[in-house]
Amino acid sequence: MLTKIKLVLFLFSALTLFPGVLFAEMKIGFVNLVKLIEEAPQGEAATKKIEAEFSPRDNAIRKKQEKVQKLEADIKKNALVMKASELSKREAEITKLKRSLKREAEEFREDYNVRRNEELKVLQKVVREAINDVGKQSKFDLILAEGVLYTSDKANITELVLKMLRSK
């Protein structure tokens, strides 16, 4: 954080003191990190991997939800002809299933989010390496990502980095 502040202060002072000298030979680029992460084939592969990993649990939760809905529909339909003891027994079963379902769904979300964050961290590293590679190969002096209010198409190298990511 402190180095970013120092860089900004340096660039600001350099621009005000020596506006033409400093940037006369600098090559500056910009990347849209959100677009890179969303469109990188590595991101799509990670998403498919996570979906395959979690789909059995997701399907099990959906089946439990359907079972609860069927039991509730059955009670609603047959409540008038059921004995009170049978009705309370089925309601207790539904309550127990709902608690279990809620717990499983929360665990599923937590596990899914942890796993997604792991894959996102790997993807961010791959994207960062691709940006560095493009920067070195194309001899950029500075590549910016966040906090940029405007960039021309000439400075936007997002597609160039995406091309590199697609070739990996």
mmCIF file with all atom_site columns, C-alpha atoms in Angstrom, residues 8-72:
data_model
loop_
_atom_site.group_PDB
_atom_site.id
_atom_site.type_symbol
_atom_site.label_atom_id
_atom_site.label_alt_id
_atom_site.label_comp_id
_atom_site.label_asym_id
_atom_site.label_entity_id
_atom_site.label_seq_id
_atom_site.pdbx_PDB_ins_code
_atom_site.Cartn_x
_atom_site.Cartn_y
_atom_site.Cartn_z
_atom_site.occupancy
_atom_site.B_iso_or_equiv
_atom_site.pdbx_formal_charge
_atom_site.auth_seq_id
_atom_site.auth_comp_id
_atom_site.auth_asym_id
_atom_site.auth_atom_id
_atom_site.pdbx_PDB_model_num
ATOM 1  C CA . VAL A 1 8  ? 1.414   7.924   -7.214  1.00 0.00 ? 8  VAL A CA 1
ATOM 2  C CA . LEU A 1 9  ? 3.266   10.768  -5.495  1.00 0.00 ? 9  LEU A CA 1
ATOM 3  C CA . PHE A 1 10 ? 6.293   10.204  -7.709  1.00 0.00 ? 10 PHE A CA 1
ATOM 4  C CA . LEU A 1 11 ? 4.194   10.171  -10.868 1.00 0.00 ? 11 LEU A CA 1
ATOM 5  C CA . PHE A 1 12 ? 2.277   13.264  -9.801  1.00 0.00 ? 12 PHE A CA 1
ATOM 6  C CA . SER A 1 13 ? 5.417   15.226  -8.956  1.00 0.00 ? 13 SER A CA 1
ATOM 7  C CA . ALA A 1 14 ? 7.129   14.054  -12.127 1.00 0.00 ? 14 ALA A CA 1
ATOM 8  C CA . LEU A 1 15 ? 4.136   15.136  -14.205 1.00 0.00 ? 15 LEU A CA 1
ATOM 9  C CA . THR A 1 16 ? 4.022   18.576  -12.633 1.00 0.00 ? 16 THR A CA 1
ATOM 10 C CA . LEU A 1 17 ? 7.776   19.206  -12.669 1.00 0.00 ? 17 LEU A CA 1
ATOM 11 C CA . PHE A 1 18 ? 8.809   17.466  -15.883 1.00 0.00 ? 18 PHE A CA 1
ATOM 12 C CA . PRO A 1 19 ? 5.648   16.781  -17.898 1.00 0.00 ? 19 PRO A CA 1
ATOM 13 C CA . GLY A 1 20 ? 7.204   16.173  -21.296 1.00 0.00 ? 20 GLY A CA 1
ATOM 14 C CA . VAL A 1 21 ? 10.416  14.476  -20.220 1.00 0.00 ? 21 VAL A CA 1
ATOM 15 C CA . LEU A 1 22 ? 9.117   11.639  -18.090 1.00 0.00 ? 22 LEU A CA 1
ATOM 16 C CA . PHE A 1 23 ? 6.395   10.261  -20.335 1.00 0.00 ? 23 PHE A CA 1
ATOM 17 C CA . ALA A 1 24 ? 7.994   11.022  -23.686 1.00 0.00 ? 24 ALA A CA 1
ATOM 18 C CA . GLU A 1 25 ? 9.392   7.499   -23.850 1.00 0.00 ? 25 GLU A CA 1
ATOM 19 C CA . MET A 1 26 ? 7.115   5.586   -21.479 1.00 0.00 ? 26 MET A CA 1
ATOM 20 C CA . LYS A 1 27 ? 4.871   2.882   -22.806 1.00 0.00 ? 27 LYS A CA 1
ATOM 21 C CA . ILE A 1 28 ? 1.774   2.565   -20.630 1.00 0.00 ? 28 ILE A CA 1
ATOM 22 C CA . GLY A 1 29 ? -0.956  -0.041  -20.860 1.00 0.00 ? 29 GLY A CA 1
ATOM 23 C CA . PHE A 1 30 ? -4.220  -0.797  -19.106 1.00 0.00 ? 30 PHE A CA 1
ATOM 24 C CA . VAL A 1 31 ? -5.965  -4.108  -18.410 1.00 0.00 ? 31 VAL A CA 1
ATOM 25 C CA . ASN A 1 32 ? -9.513  -4.796  -17.334 1.00 0.00 ? 32 ASN A CA 1
ATOM 26 C CA . LEU A 1 33 ? -8.997  -7.454  -14.656 1.00 0.00 ? 33 LEU A CA 1
ATOM 27 C CA . VAL A 1 34 ? -12.680 -8.296  -14.347 1.00 0.00 ? 34 VAL A CA 1
ATOM 28 C CA . LYS A 1 35 ? -12.925 -9.025  -18.065 1.00 0.00 ? 35 LYS A CA 1
ATOM 29 C CA . LEU A 1 36 ? -9.734  -11.080 -17.972 1.00 0.00 ? 36 LEU A CA 1
ATOM 30 C CA . ILE A 1 37 ? -10.960 -13.231 -15.099 1.00 0.00 ? 37 ILE A CA 1
ATOM 31 C CA . GLU A 1 38 ? -14.435 -13.661 -16.613 1.00 0.00 ? 38 GLU A CA 1
ATOM 32 C CA . GLU A 1 39 ? -13.272 -14.485 -20.132 1.00 0.00 ? 39 GLU A CA 1
ATOM 33 C CA . ALA A 1 40 ? -10.064 -16.408 -19.527 1.00 0.00 ? 40 ALA A CA 1
ATOM 34 C CA . PRO A 1 41 ? -10.417 -20.036 -20.592 1.00 0.00 ? 41 PRO A CA 1
ATOM 35 C CA . GLN A 1 42 ? -8.708  -21.021 -17.330 1.00 0.00 ? 42 GLN A CA 1
ATOM 36 C CA . GLY A 1 43 ? -11.614 -19.411 -15.472 1.00 0.00 ? 43 GLY A CA 1
ATOM 37 C CA . GLU A 1 44 ? -14.170 -21.317 -17.485 1.00 0.00 ? 44 GLU A CA 1
ATOM 38 C CA . ALA A 1 45 ? -12.272 -24.550 -16.828 1.00 0.00 ? 45 ALA A CA 1
ATOM 39 C CA . ALA A 1 46 ? -12.160 -23.802 -13.097 1.00 0.00 ? 46 ALA A CA 1
ATOM 40 C CA . THR A 1 47 ? -15.912 -23.118 -13.068 1.00 0.00 ? 47 THR A CA 1
ATOM 41 C CA . LYS A 1 48 ? -16.657 -26.417 -14.812 1.00 0.00 ? 48 LYS A CA 1
ATOM 42 C CA . LYS A 1 49 ? -14.331 -28.249 -12.408 1.00 0.00 ? 49 LYS A CA 1
ATOM 43 C CA . ILE A 1 50 ? -16.091 -26.780 -9.369  1.00 0.00 ? 50 ILE A CA 1
ATOM 44 C CA . GLU A 1 51 ? -19.544 -27.490 -10.812 1.00 0.00 ? 51 GLU A CA 1
ATOM 45 C CA . ALA A 1 52 ? -18.603 -31.117 -11.454 1.00 0.00 ? 52 ALA A CA 1
ATOM 46 C CA . GLU A 1 53 ? -17.182 -31.399 -7.952  1.00 0.00 ? 53 GLU A CA 1
ATOM 47 C CA . PHE A 1 54 ? -20.273 -29.964 -6.249  1.00 0.00 ? 54 PHE A CA 1
ATOM 48 C CA . SER A 1 55 ? -23.102 -31.177 -8.491  1.00 0.00 ? 55 SER A CA 1
ATOM 49 C CA . PRO A 1 56 ? -23.698 -34.447 -6.580  1.00 0.00 ? 56 PRO A CA 1
ATOM 50 C CA . ARG A 1 57 ? -24.233 -32.550 -3.329  1.00 0.00 ? 57 ARG A CA 1
ATOM 51 C CA . ASP A 1 58 ? -26.378 -29.967 -5.103  1.00 0.00 ? 58 ASP A CA 1
ATOM 52 C CA . ASN A 1 59 ? -28.545 -32.709 -6.593  1.00 0.00 ? 59 ASN A CA 1
ATOM 53 C CA . ALA A 1 60 ? -28.939 -34.374 -3.179  1.00 0.00 ? 60 ALA A CA 1
ATOM 54 C CA . ILE A 1 61 ? -30.085 -31.089 -1.659  1.00 0.00 ? 61 ILE A CA 1
ATOM 55 C CA . ARG A 1 62 ? -32.568 -30.554 -4.490  1.00 0.00 ? 62 ARG A CA 1
ATOM 56 C CA . LYS A 1 63 ? -33.991 -34.052 -3.973  1.00 0.00 ? 63 LYS A CA 1
ATOM 57 C CA . LYS A 1 64 ? -34.463 -33.333 -0.272  1.00 0.00 ? 64 LYS A CA 1
ATOM 58 C CA . GLN A 1 65 ? -36.214 -30.078 -1.132  1.00 0.00 ? 65 GLN A CA 1
ATOM 59 C CA . GLU A 1 66 ? -38.552 -31.946 -3.467  1.00 0.00 ? 66 GLU A CA 1
ATOM 60 C CA . LYS A 1 67 ? -39.246 -34.538 -0.771  1.00 0.00 ? 67 LYS A CA 1
ATOM 61 C CA . VAL A 1 68 ? -40.173 -31.803 1.713   1.00 0.00 ? 68 VAL A CA 1
ATOM 62 C CA . GLN A 1 69 ? -42.451 -30.167 -0.852  1.00 0.00 ? 69 GLN A CA 1
ATOM 63 C CA . LYS A 1 70 ? -44.174 -33.497 -1.573  1.00 0.00 ? 70 LYS A CA 1
ATOM 64 C CA . LEU A 1 71 ? -44.685 -34.194 2.108   1.00 0.00 ? 71 LEU A CA 1
ATOM 65 C CA . GLU A 1 72 ? -46.103 -30.704 2.670   1.00 0.00 ? 72 GLU A CA 1
#
